[in-house]
Coordinates of C-alpha atoms and ligand atoms in Angstrom, one line a residue:
M1 CA 76.3 -83.9 -39.0
V2 CA 73.2 -82.6 -37.5
T3 CA 70.4 -82.4 -40.0
R4 CA 68.6 -79.1 -40.5
L5 CA 65.0 -78.6 -42.0
V6 CA 64.8 -75.9 -44.5
L7 CA 61.5 -74.5 -44.8
V8 CA 59.8 -73.3 -48.1
L9 CA 56.5 -72.0 -48.3
G10 CA 53.9 -72.0 -50.6
D11 CA 54.8 -68.1 -51.7
Q12 CA 58.7 -68.9 -51.6
L13 CA 59.2 -70.6 -54.8
S14 CA 62.4 -69.5 -55.5
T15 CA 65.7 -71.5 -55.9
D16 CA 67.8 -68.5 -54.4
I17 CA 65.4 -68.2 -51.4
A18 CA 66.9 -67.0 -48.4
A19 CA 66.6 -70.5 -46.6
L20 CA 68.0 -72.4 -49.4
R21 CA 71.0 -70.1 -49.9
E22 CA 72.0 -70.8 -46.0
A23 CA 71.3 -74.2 -46.5
D24 CA 73.4 -77.2 -48.1
K25 CA 72.2 -80.5 -49.8
S26 CA 72.7 -82.3 -46.4
D27 CA 69.6 -80.5 -45.1
V28 CA 66.0 -81.5 -45.7
V29 CA 63.6 -79.2 -47.5
V30 CA 60.3 -79.4 -45.8
M31 CA 57.2 -78.2 -48.1
A32 CA 53.6 -78.9 -47.0
E33 CA 50.0 -78.5 -48.4
V34 CA 48.3 -77.4 -44.9
M35 CA 44.6 -76.9 -44.2
D36 CA 45.7 -74.1 -41.9
E37 CA 47.0 -72.1 -44.7
A38 CA 44.3 -73.4 -47.1
S39 CA 41.5 -72.0 -44.8
Y40 CA 42.7 -69.2 -42.7
V41 CA 40.3 -67.0 -45.2
R42 CA 37.9 -68.9 -47.7
H43 CA 40.6 -68.5 -50.8
H44 CA 39.6 -68.7 -54.1
P45 CA 40.0 -72.2 -55.4
K46 CA 42.0 -70.9 -58.3
K47 CA 44.4 -69.4 -56.2
I48 CA 44.9 -72.7 -54.1
A49 CA 45.3 -74.8 -57.0
F50 CA 47.9 -72.3 -58.3
L51 CA 49.9 -72.9 -55.4
F52 CA 49.6 -76.5 -55.0
A53 CA 50.5 -77.1 -58.5
A54 CA 53.3 -74.5 -58.2
M55 CA 54.6 -76.1 -55.0
R56 CA 54.5 -79.4 -56.4
K57 CA 56.3 -78.6 -59.6
F58 CA 59.0 -76.5 -57.3
A59 CA 59.7 -79.8 -55.1
D60 CA 60.2 -81.6 -58.4
R61 CA 62.7 -79.1 -59.4
L62 CA 64.6 -78.8 -56.0
R63 CA 64.7 -83.0 -56.4
D64 CA 66.2 -82.6 -59.9
D65 CA 68.8 -80.0 -58.5
G66 CA 69.9 -82.6 -55.9
W67 CA 67.8 -81.5 -52.9
Q68 CA 66.1 -84.0 -50.4
V69 CA 62.5 -82.6 -50.3
A70 CA 59.9 -83.8 -47.5
Y71 CA 57.1 -82.9 -49.2
S72 CA 53.6 -83.1 -47.8
R73 CA 50.2 -83.3 -49.7
L74 CA 47.1 -82.1 -48.3
D75 CA 45.3 -85.5 -48.3
D76 CA 48.4 -87.5 -46.7
D77 CA 47.1 -89.6 -44.1
N78 CA 49.5 -88.1 -41.3
N79 CA 49.6 -84.7 -42.4
S80 CA 49.1 -82.6 -39.3
Q81 CA 47.8 -79.8 -41.5
S82 CA 49.8 -76.9 -40.1
I83 CA 53.2 -75.7 -41.0
P84 CA 54.5 -75.6 -37.3
G85 CA 52.9 -79.3 -37.0
E86 CA 54.7 -80.5 -40.1
L87 CA 58.1 -79.2 -39.2
L88 CA 58.0 -80.9 -35.9
R89 CA 56.9 -84.0 -37.6
R90 CA 59.6 -83.8 -40.1
A91 CA 61.7 -82.8 -37.2
D92 CA 61.1 -86.0 -35.4
E93 CA 61.2 -88.2 -38.8
Y94 CA 64.9 -86.7 -39.7
D95 CA 66.3 -86.1 -35.9
A96 CA 66.6 -82.6 -37.1
K97 CA 67.4 -79.9 -34.2
E98 CA 66.7 -76.7 -36.0
V99 CA 64.9 -75.0 -38.8
L100 CA 66.0 -72.3 -41.7
A101 CA 63.0 -70.4 -43.0
T102 CA 62.8 -67.3 -44.9
E103 CA 60.3 -64.6 -43.1
P104 CA 56.9 -65.2 -44.0
G105 CA 54.7 -62.4 -45.7
E106 CA 52.4 -62.5 -42.7
W107 CA 52.9 -61.6 -39.1
R108 CA 50.4 -64.7 -38.4
L109 CA 53.0 -67.0 -39.8
I110 CA 56.1 -65.3 -38.3
S111 CA 54.9 -65.5 -34.9
A112 CA 53.9 -68.9 -35.2
L113 CA 57.5 -69.9 -36.4
E114 CA 58.6 -67.8 -33.5
D115 CA 56.7 -69.7 -30.9
M116 CA 58.0 -73.2 -32.1
P117 CA 59.7 -75.4 -29.5
I118 CA 63.0 -76.0 -31.7
P119 CA 65.1 -73.1 -32.9
V120 CA 63.6 -71.3 -36.2
H121 CA 66.0 -69.0 -38.1
Q122 CA 63.6 -66.7 -39.9
F123 CA 66.1 -65.2 -42.7
Q124 CA 65.2 -61.8 -44.3
D125 CA 63.6 -62.1 -47.7
T126 CA 66.0 -60.9 -50.3
R127 CA 63.6 -61.1 -53.1
F128 CA 62.8 -57.2 -52.5
I129 CA 64.8 -54.6 -53.4
A130 CA 64.2 -52.8 -49.9
S131 CA 65.2 -54.3 -46.7
H132 CA 63.0 -53.5 -43.2
K133 CA 66.0 -51.6 -42.6
E134 CA 66.3 -49.3 -45.5
F135 CA 62.7 -48.7 -45.5
E136 CA 62.6 -47.8 -41.7
D137 CA 65.5 -45.6 -42.2
W138 CA 63.8 -43.9 -45.1
A139 CA 60.6 -43.6 -43.1
D140 CA 62.2 -42.4 -40.0
G141 CA 61.3 -39.0 -39.0
R142 CA 59.3 -38.1 -42.3
K143 CA 55.6 -36.5 -41.6
Q144 CA 54.4 -38.2 -44.7
L145 CA 55.6 -41.3 -46.3
R146 CA 55.3 -40.7 -49.9
M147 CA 55.7 -43.4 -52.3
E148 CA 57.2 -40.9 -55.1
Y149 CA 60.1 -40.2 -52.9
F150 CA 60.6 -43.7 -51.9
Y151 CA 60.4 -44.6 -55.3
R152 CA 63.2 -42.3 -56.8
D153 CA 65.7 -44.2 -54.0
M154 CA 64.7 -47.3 -55.5
R155 CA 65.4 -45.9 -59.2
R156 CA 68.8 -44.8 -58.1
K157 CA 69.4 -48.1 -55.9
T158 CA 68.5 -50.1 -59.0
G159 CA 69.8 -47.9 -61.7
L160 CA 66.6 -48.8 -63.5
L161 CA 65.9 -45.9 -66.0
M162 CA 68.9 -43.9 -64.9
D163 CA 71.1 -41.6 -66.9
G164 CA 73.7 -41.2 -64.4
D165 CA 71.9 -39.8 -61.4
K166 CA 69.5 -37.9 -63.5
P167 CA 66.2 -39.8 -64.5
E168 CA 65.9 -41.1 -67.9
G169 CA 64.0 -38.6 -70.4
G170 CA 64.6 -35.8 -67.6
K171 CA 61.7 -36.6 -65.4
W172 CA 61.2 -39.4 -62.5
N173 CA 57.6 -39.8 -63.3
Y174 CA 55.5 -39.8 -66.9
D175 CA 51.9 -40.3 -65.3
H176 CA 51.0 -37.1 -66.9
D177 CA 51.0 -39.0 -70.4
N178 CA 49.1 -42.2 -68.9
R179 CA 45.7 -43.2 -67.7
K180 CA 43.3 -42.5 -70.8
P181 CA 39.8 -43.8 -70.8
A182 CA 38.9 -47.1 -72.1
P183 CA 39.9 -47.4 -75.9
D184 CA 37.3 -48.4 -78.6
E185 CA 39.4 -51.5 -79.3
V186 CA 41.8 -53.8 -77.7
D187 CA 44.4 -55.2 -80.0
F188 CA 45.9 -57.2 -77.5
G189 CA 44.3 -60.8 -76.6
G190 CA 45.4 -61.1 -73.1
P191 CA 47.6 -63.0 -70.9
M192 CA 49.1 -66.6 -72.2
Q193 CA 47.3 -69.4 -71.1
F194 CA 48.3 -72.8 -70.1
T195 CA 46.8 -76.0 -70.5
P196 CA 46.9 -78.0 -67.5
D197 CA 49.3 -81.2 -67.5
N198 CA 48.9 -84.3 -65.1
T199 CA 50.4 -82.4 -61.9
V200 CA 47.9 -79.6 -62.6
E201 CA 45.0 -81.8 -63.3
Q202 CA 45.7 -84.0 -60.0
V203 CA 45.6 -80.7 -58.1
L204 CA 42.3 -79.6 -59.8
D205 CA 40.8 -82.7 -58.7
L206 CA 42.0 -82.1 -55.3
V207 CA 40.8 -78.8 -54.9
E208 CA 37.5 -79.4 -56.3
A209 CA 36.6 -82.1 -53.9
R210 CA 37.8 -80.1 -50.9
F211 CA 37.4 -76.5 -51.7
G212 CA 34.6 -77.0 -54.4
N213 CA 32.0 -74.8 -52.2
S214 CA 34.0 -71.7 -52.0
F215 CA 33.5 -68.8 -53.9
G216 CA 35.2 -69.0 -57.5
D217 CA 35.4 -71.1 -60.4
L218 CA 38.3 -73.6 -60.4
R219 CA 37.6 -74.2 -64.1
P220 CA 39.0 -73.1 -66.9
F221 CA 42.4 -73.0 -65.1
W222 CA 45.1 -71.5 -67.3
F223 CA 47.7 -70.0 -64.6
A224 CA 51.3 -70.6 -65.1
T225 CA 52.6 -72.9 -62.6
D226 CA 56.4 -73.0 -62.6
Q227 CA 59.1 -70.3 -63.7
G228 CA 59.4 -71.1 -67.3
Q229 CA 55.5 -70.7 -68.0
A230 CA 55.9 -67.4 -66.0
R231 CA 58.5 -66.2 -68.1
R232 CA 56.7 -66.9 -71.1
Q233 CA 54.0 -64.9 -69.8
L234 CA 56.4 -61.9 -68.8
T235 CA 58.0 -62.0 -72.6
H236 CA 54.3 -62.2 -74.1
F237 CA 53.4 -59.0 -71.9
I238 CA 56.5 -57.1 -72.7
K239 CA 56.4 -57.7 -76.4
N240 CA 52.4 -57.1 -76.9
A241 CA 51.1 -55.2 -74.3
L242 CA 53.7 -53.0 -72.4
P243 CA 53.8 -50.5 -74.9
K244 CA 50.2 -49.5 -74.0
F245 CA 50.3 -50.5 -70.8
G246 CA 50.4 -46.8 -69.6
D247 CA 47.8 -45.5 -71.6
F248 CA 45.2 -47.7 -70.7
Q249 CA 46.1 -48.7 -66.9
D250 CA 43.4 -47.2 -65.4
A251 CA 40.8 -48.2 -68.0
M252 CA 37.9 -50.8 -67.5
M253 CA 35.7 -52.3 -70.2
N254 CA 32.7 -54.7 -70.5
D255 CA 34.2 -57.0 -72.7
N256 CA 37.7 -57.1 -71.8
R257 CA 39.2 -58.1 -68.4
F258 CA 42.8 -57.9 -68.8
L259 CA 43.2 -54.9 -71.1
Y260 CA 47.1 -54.3 -71.5
H261 CA 48.0 -55.2 -67.8
G262 CA 50.8 -57.6 -66.8
L263 CA 48.6 -60.5 -65.0
I264 CA 52.1 -61.2 -63.1
S265 CA 51.6 -60.5 -59.8
F266 CA 50.4 -64.1 -59.1
Y267 CA 53.8 -65.1 -60.1
L268 CA 55.9 -62.5 -58.4
N269 CA 54.6 -62.9 -55.2
A270 CA 54.8 -66.5 -55.4
G271 CA 58.2 -66.7 -56.4
L272 CA 57.8 -67.7 -59.8
L273 CA 59.3 -64.3 -61.4
D274 CA 61.8 -62.2 -59.7
P275 CA 60.7 -58.2 -59.7
L276 CA 64.3 -57.1 -60.9
E277 CA 64.0 -59.5 -63.8
V278 CA 60.7 -58.1 -64.6
C279 CA 61.8 -54.6 -64.3
R280 CA 65.2 -55.2 -66.7
A281 CA 63.1 -56.9 -69.3
A282 CA 60.7 -53.9 -69.6
E283 CA 63.8 -51.4 -69.4
E284 CA 65.4 -53.6 -72.3
A285 CA 62.1 -53.1 -74.4
Y286 CA 62.7 -49.1 -73.7
Q287 CA 66.0 -49.2 -74.9
A288 CA 65.3 -51.2 -77.7
G289 CA 62.6 -48.6 -78.9
D290 CA 59.9 -51.2 -78.7
A291 CA 58.3 -49.4 -75.7
P292 CA 57.5 -45.4 -74.8
I293 CA 59.0 -44.1 -71.9
N294 CA 55.7 -43.3 -70.3
A295 CA 54.5 -47.3 -70.4
V296 CA 58.0 -48.5 -69.1
E297 CA 58.4 -46.0 -66.4
G298 CA 54.7 -46.2 -65.3
F299 CA 55.2 -50.1 -64.9
I300 CA 58.5 -50.0 -63.4
R301 CA 57.1 -47.7 -60.8
Q302 CA 54.4 -50.1 -59.9
I303 CA 56.8 -52.8 -59.0
I304 CA 60.1 -50.9 -57.3
G305 CA 57.7 -48.3 -56.1
W306 CA 54.3 -49.2 -55.2
R307 CA 54.9 -53.0 -54.6
E308 CA 58.1 -52.1 -52.4
Y309 CA 56.5 -49.6 -50.6
I310 CA 53.2 -51.3 -49.7
R311 CA 55.6 -54.1 -48.4
G312 CA 57.6 -51.6 -46.4
I313 CA 54.5 -50.3 -44.9
Y314 CA 53.0 -53.8 -43.7
F315 CA 56.1 -54.2 -41.6
L316 CA 56.7 -50.8 -40.5
E317 CA 53.2 -50.5 -38.9
G318 CA 53.1 -54.1 -37.2
P319 CA 50.6 -56.8 -36.7
D320 CA 47.8 -54.8 -35.8
Y321 CA 47.6 -52.9 -39.1
P322 CA 45.1 -55.4 -41.1
R323 CA 42.5 -54.6 -38.2
R324 CA 42.4 -50.9 -38.2
N325 CA 39.5 -49.0 -38.6
A326 CA 40.4 -45.2 -38.2
L327 CA 36.8 -44.1 -40.0
N328 CA 35.1 -46.4 -37.4
H329 CA 33.0 -48.3 -40.6
Q330 CA 30.7 -50.9 -39.2
R331 CA 28.6 -52.2 -42.0
G332 CA 28.6 -55.7 -42.9
L333 CA 30.1 -56.6 -46.4
P334 CA 27.2 -56.8 -49.0
D335 CA 26.0 -60.2 -50.3
F336 CA 27.0 -59.2 -53.9
Y337 CA 30.7 -59.1 -52.9
W338 CA 30.1 -62.9 -52.9
G339 CA 27.8 -62.7 -56.2
A340 CA 24.6 -62.1 -55.0
E341 CA 22.6 -60.0 -57.7
T342 CA 23.3 -56.2 -58.1
R343 CA 21.7 -53.7 -60.4
M344 CA 25.3 -52.0 -60.1
N345 CA 26.9 -53.0 -63.4
C346 CA 30.4 -51.9 -62.6
I347 CA 30.2 -53.9 -59.3
A348 CA 28.6 -57.1 -60.8
K349 CA 30.9 -57.0 -63.6
A350 CA 34.0 -56.7 -61.3
V351 CA 32.7 -59.5 -58.9
Q352 CA 32.0 -61.6 -62.0
Q353 CA 35.3 -61.3 -63.3
T354 CA 36.8 -62.0 -59.7
R355 CA 34.9 -65.1 -59.1
E356 CA 35.9 -66.3 -62.8
E357 CA 39.6 -65.3 -62.9
A358 CA 40.8 -64.7 -59.4
Y359 CA 41.7 -61.6 -61.0
A360 CA 40.8 -57.7 -61.0
H361 CA 42.9 -55.0 -62.2
H362 CA 44.1 -52.2 -59.7
I363 CA 41.6 -49.7 -60.8
Q364 CA 38.8 -52.1 -60.6
R365 CA 39.9 -53.2 -56.9
L366 CA 40.3 -49.7 -56.2
M367 CA 37.6 -47.5 -57.5
V368 CA 34.7 -50.2 -58.2
T369 CA 34.6 -52.7 -55.3
G370 CA 36.9 -50.7 -53.0
N371 CA 35.3 -47.3 -53.7
F372 CA 31.9 -48.6 -53.2
A373 CA 32.8 -50.1 -49.8
L374 CA 34.4 -46.8 -48.5
L375 CA 31.4 -45.1 -49.6
A376 CA 28.9 -47.2 -47.9
G377 CA 30.9 -47.5 -44.8
V378 CA 31.5 -51.1 -44.7
N379 CA 34.0 -52.7 -41.7
P380 CA 37.5 -52.7 -43.4
T381 CA 38.2 -55.9 -41.5
E382 CA 35.6 -57.4 -43.9
V383 CA 36.8 -55.8 -46.7
H384 CA 40.2 -57.0 -46.2
E385 CA 39.5 -60.5 -45.4
W386 CA 37.4 -60.4 -49.1
Y387 CA 40.2 -58.9 -51.1
L388 CA 42.7 -61.7 -49.1
A389 CA 40.3 -64.6 -50.3
V390 CA 39.3 -63.6 -53.6
Y391 CA 42.4 -62.7 -55.5
A392 CA 44.9 -65.3 -56.6
D393 CA 48.0 -62.7 -55.6
A394 CA 46.7 -61.8 -52.3
Y395 CA 49.0 -62.3 -49.1
E396 CA 48.8 -60.2 -46.2
W397 CA 51.9 -58.1 -46.8
V398 CA 50.7 -56.8 -49.8
E399 CA 46.8 -57.0 -49.8
A400 CA 46.3 -55.2 -46.4
P401 CA 48.2 -51.9 -47.2
N402 CA 46.4 -51.8 -50.2
T403 CA 43.0 -52.6 -48.6
V404 CA 42.9 -51.3 -45.2
G405 CA 45.3 -48.0 -46.5
M406 CA 45.2 -47.1 -49.8
S407 CA 41.6 -48.2 -50.4
Q408 CA 39.6 -48.0 -47.1
F409 CA 41.4 -45.3 -45.2
A410 CA 41.4 -47.2 -42.2
D411 CA 45.0 -46.5 -41.3
G412 CA 44.1 -43.0 -40.9
G413 CA 45.9 -41.8 -44.2
I414 CA 49.4 -43.5 -43.8
V415 CA 49.2 -44.8 -47.5
A416 CA 46.7 -42.3 -48.8
S417 CA 46.7 -38.6 -48.2
K418 CA 43.0 -38.4 -48.9
P419 CA 40.4 -41.1 -49.3
Y420 CA 40.0 -42.6 -52.8
V421 CA 36.2 -41.9 -53.0
S422 CA 34.7 -40.7 -56.3
S423 CA 31.0 -40.5 -57.6
G424 CA 30.0 -42.5 -60.7
A425 CA 31.7 -39.7 -63.1
Y426 CA 35.2 -41.3 -62.6
I427 CA 33.7 -44.7 -63.3
N428 CA 32.1 -43.2 -66.5
K429 CA 35.2 -41.5 -67.7
M430 CA 37.2 -44.4 -67.4
S431 CA 34.9 -47.4 -68.6
D432 CA 32.2 -48.6 -70.6
Y433 CA 30.2 -49.9 -67.6
C434 CA 27.5 -47.2 -67.2
K435 CA 26.3 -47.5 -70.5
S436 CA 24.7 -50.9 -69.9
C437 CA 23.6 -49.9 -66.4
H438 CA 20.3 -50.1 -64.7
Y439 CA 21.1 -46.8 -63.1
S440 CA 22.2 -43.4 -64.6
V441 CA 25.4 -42.0 -63.9
S442 CA 24.0 -38.6 -64.9
A443 CA 21.5 -38.8 -62.4
K444 CA 22.2 -37.2 -58.8
T445 CA 19.0 -38.0 -57.0
G446 CA 15.8 -39.8 -57.9
E447 CA 15.0 -43.6 -58.5
K448 CA 17.8 -44.0 -61.2
A449 CA 20.4 -41.8 -59.3
C450 CA 24.0 -43.6 -59.8
P451 CA 24.6 -45.1 -56.0
F452 CA 28.4 -43.7 -56.2
N453 CA 26.7 -40.2 -56.7
L454 CA 24.5 -40.5 -53.6
L455 CA 26.9 -42.3 -51.5
Y456 CA 29.7 -39.7 -52.7
W457 CA 28.1 -36.7 -50.7
N458 CA 26.8 -38.9 -48.0
F459 CA 30.2 -40.0 -47.3
L460 CA 32.0 -36.4 -47.7
N461 CA 29.1 -35.1 -45.2
R462 CA 29.5 -37.9 -42.5
H463 CA 33.0 -37.3 -42.3
R464 CA 33.4 -33.6 -42.6
D465 CA 35.2 -33.2 -39.5
R466 CA 37.8 -35.3 -40.5
F467 CA 38.3 -34.1 -44.0
E468 CA 37.1 -30.8 -44.5
G469 CA 40.4 -29.5 -43.4
N470 CA 42.4 -31.6 -46.1
P471 CA 43.5 -29.2 -48.7
R472 CA 43.1 -31.9 -51.3
M473 CA 39.5 -32.1 -50.3
A474 CA 38.5 -28.2 -49.8
Q475 CA 37.1 -27.9 -53.1
M476 CA 34.7 -30.6 -52.8
Y477 CA 33.4 -29.2 -49.7
R478 CA 33.1 -25.9 -51.0
T479 CA 31.0 -27.4 -54.1
W480 CA 28.5 -29.4 -51.6
D481 CA 28.4 -25.9 -49.7
R482 CA 27.3 -24.3 -52.8
M483 CA 24.7 -26.4 -53.6
D484 CA 21.0 -25.6 -52.6
K485 CA 19.9 -26.6 -49.2
D486 CA 17.0 -28.5 -50.4
R487 CA 19.1 -30.5 -53.0
R488 CA 21.9 -31.3 -50.4
D489 CA 18.8 -32.5 -48.1
T490 CA 17.4 -34.6 -50.9
V491 CA 20.7 -36.2 -51.8
L492 CA 21.5 -37.0 -48.1
A493 CA 17.9 -38.6 -47.6
E494 CA 18.1 -40.6 -50.6
G495 CA 21.5 -41.9 -49.7
D496 CA 20.1 -42.9 -46.4
A497 CA 17.2 -44.3 -47.8
F498 CA 19.7 -46.4 -50.2
L499 CA 22.0 -47.2 -47.2
D500 CA 19.0 -48.7 -45.5
R501 CA 18.0 -50.8 -48.2
L502 CA 21.4 -52.3 -48.7
S503 CA 21.3 -53.0 -44.8
K504 CA 18.0 -55.0 -45.4
G505 CA 19.7 -56.9 -48.0
E506 CA 17.1 -55.7 -50.6
L507 CA 18.3 -55.9 -54.4
V508 CA 20.3 -52.5 -55.1
Ligands
LIG601 P1 49.8 -54.7 -63.5 O1 49.0 -53.5 -63.8 O2 50.4 -55.1 -64.9 O3 50.9 -54.0 -62.7 C1 52.6 -54.8 -62.9 C2 52.9 -55.0 -61.5 O4 53.0 -54.0 -60.6 C3 51.8 -55.9 -60.6 O5 51.9 -57.3 -61.0 C4 52.2 -55.8 -59.2 O6 53.2 -56.6 -58.8 C5 52.9 -54.3 -58.8 N1 51.8 -53.5 -58.3 C6 51.0 -52.3 -58.9 N2 50.4 -51.9 -58.3 C7 50.7 -52.4 -56.9 C8 50.2 -51.9 -55.7 N3 49.5 -51.1 -55.2 N4 50.6 -52.7 -54.7 C9 51.5 -54.1 -54.9 N5 52.3 -54.1 -56.2 C10 51.5 -53.3 -57.0 N6 48.6 -56.6 -55.5 C11 49.1 -57.6 -55.1 O7 49.9 -58.3 -55.7 N7 48.4 -58.7 -54.1 C12 47.2 -58.1 -53.7 O8 46.4 -59.0 -52.6 C13 46.7 -56.9 -54.1 N8 45.4 -56.1 -53.2 C14 45.1 -55.3 -53.8 C15 43.8 -54.7 -52.9 C16 43.4 -53.6 -53.0 C17 42.3 -53.1 -52.5 C18 44.1 -52.5 -54.2 C19 43.4 -51.4 -54.8 C20 45.2 -53.2 -55.0 C21 45.6 -54.3 -54.4 N9 46.6 -54.9 -55.0 C22 47.5 -56.2 -54.8 C23 47.5 -54.2 -56.3 C24 47.2 -54.3 -57.7 O9 45.8 -54.2 -57.9 C25 47.6 -55.7 -58.2 O10 49.0 -55.8 -57.8 C26 47.5 -55.7 -59.6 O11 46.1 -55.6 -60.2 C27 47.8 -57.0 -60.2 O12 47.7 -57.4 -61.6 P2 48.8 -57.0 -62.8 O13 49.8 -58.0 -62.3 O14 48.1 -57.2 -64.0 O15 49.1 -55.8 -62.5
LIG602 C1 48.0 -69.1 -49.6 C2 48.6 -70.6 -49.1 C3 47.5 -71.8 -49.1 C4 46.4 -71.3 -49.7 N1 48.4 -72.7 -49.0 C5 49.4 -72.8 -48.5 C6 49.9 -74.1 -48.1 O1 49.1 -75.1 -48.1 N2 51.3 -74.4 -47.8 C7 52.2 -73.4 -47.7 O2 53.3 -73.5 -47.4 N3 51.7 -71.9 -48.0 C8 50.3 -72.0 -48.7 N4 50.0 -70.8 -48.8 C9 51.1 -69.9 -48.7 C10 50.9 -69.0 -47.3 O3 49.8 -68.8 -46.8 C11 52.0 -67.9 -47.0 O4 53.2 -68.4 -46.9 C12 51.8 -66.9 -45.7 O5 50.4 -66.4 -46.0 C13 52.7 -66.0 -45.7 O6 52.7 -64.9 -47.0
LIG603 FE1 28.2 -48.1 -61.7 FE2 26.8 -45.9 -61.5 FE3 28.2 -46.4 -63.4 FE4 25.9 -48.0 -62.6 S1 25.7 -45.8 -63.3 S2 28.1 -48.5 -63.8 S3 26.4 -48.0 -60.5 S4 28.9 -45.9 -62.1

């Protein structure tokens, strides 16, 4: 019988992944820690450690289940340091003539597998609710690809929070009840933290030696690294945080990094948790009366709505999507994204947390670091590469549409119907950051003016041609036009001066 190789990538750690389902136990599973994957951007050391530890444990689990696994460690002598290289080496070793693979989450690897000199069958990744075809059919002929309508189809398809063919409680979306400002106190202690075992410690030593100079703290390391631990985190979240998830979904706090968030994206994206399993657990909490509808609907929408929609866009739009730059923004990414000093407390806090945890929640990513980059006109490719590197849940299929599309409007408005820009007022409303900032959020001009205030008008003015006809932005242009001319001139001049200082690398 001809031996086949079965490729399992670092973010495909599910026992029912498509390639394993197509295989049988006479085939050889190939898993490989390789420099090509570990260095195509300068990943946060915690991200690399998480994946390598989870990969090693998953390989052990497959062996316990009776699979033969050819596992390459990063420091193995004969490791060719690329996925195609390791497949070829193993093909030689086992005299294998073909490879079964699950379609990778990045165009880069999809084409590398297509270009292999031996046949590689790439099966669709069935861990998602919508197939490529379903998303294409949904998108076909629509002028605007609104997540909300796609989400309703996913509710119908999964039956989640459905009462027959009607949405549970009578409404599809309960966001009206969500998104309260930062609470005075948070009665949830954050995610479950796991003490590193021997496997994790070995990986931490390896990552420290090889990637210790990259941006990001490796220790303390507390991530779950197998399915059992990831499930414990899920249960912990559902029981203790989900009830308030909706209320404080958009809040940000100086002294609380996690609020009521799930901290499950690392596990979902690597395959340790299944999206439907997560949503069913949330739905059960609602049915048992343990969590309100606004929280549960909001949470389920993030997963079967946003997450699926974002993936659909990535594969619909094609390999050039991450490099788009509709607003022609060319500024380099400021050094404070890599930890250099800044007086902007919101940015300093989001970056510090990113460095320590390889995690920031959605509003920190969108309305602090993303908002600033967009207002300042940073090149979206640099922004994209930053997000892809620094977050432990980042793979291009999910990171690029969120960054390039939702956050930077660089796709020209496919994901977002208007740019996500705001002045300091929004950050002040949703957080306690401004209270301890060098700048004054209420100052619109002058030395202490919050840079978000200055840049907001600067941005709208620069892109007037593109946005003034957008009905969702017309009100802002009217407000701007009603301002006294001298005041407008001062705001623009101070905004330009700020950008100039930013370009020179001065402390801002
Ligand atoms: P929760 O707030 O608890 O939400 C629950 C789950 O919903 C998440 O785990 C995630 O799986 C899903 N979800 C929520 N929003 C989104 C979304 N917009 N897109 C996809 N899934 C979503 N998410 C990633 O998984 N990887 C990324 O690389 C990534 N990059 C982002 C970059 C930018 C600029 C922005 C604005 C958002 C990005 N997101 C990304 C989406 C979101 O910020 C994270 O999914 C979320 O912060 C993960 O934390 P959590 O598990 O605590 O999420
Ligand atoms: C992100 C990542 C890293 C850091 N290292 C590896 C690795 O050594 N081996 C591997 O199989 N996968 C790794 N990954 C995940 C891949 O980059 C991921 O599968 C692709 O980006 C597609 O999503
Ligand atoms: Fe950020 Fe402006 Fe608030 Fe300072 S004042 S924390 S820069 S929004």
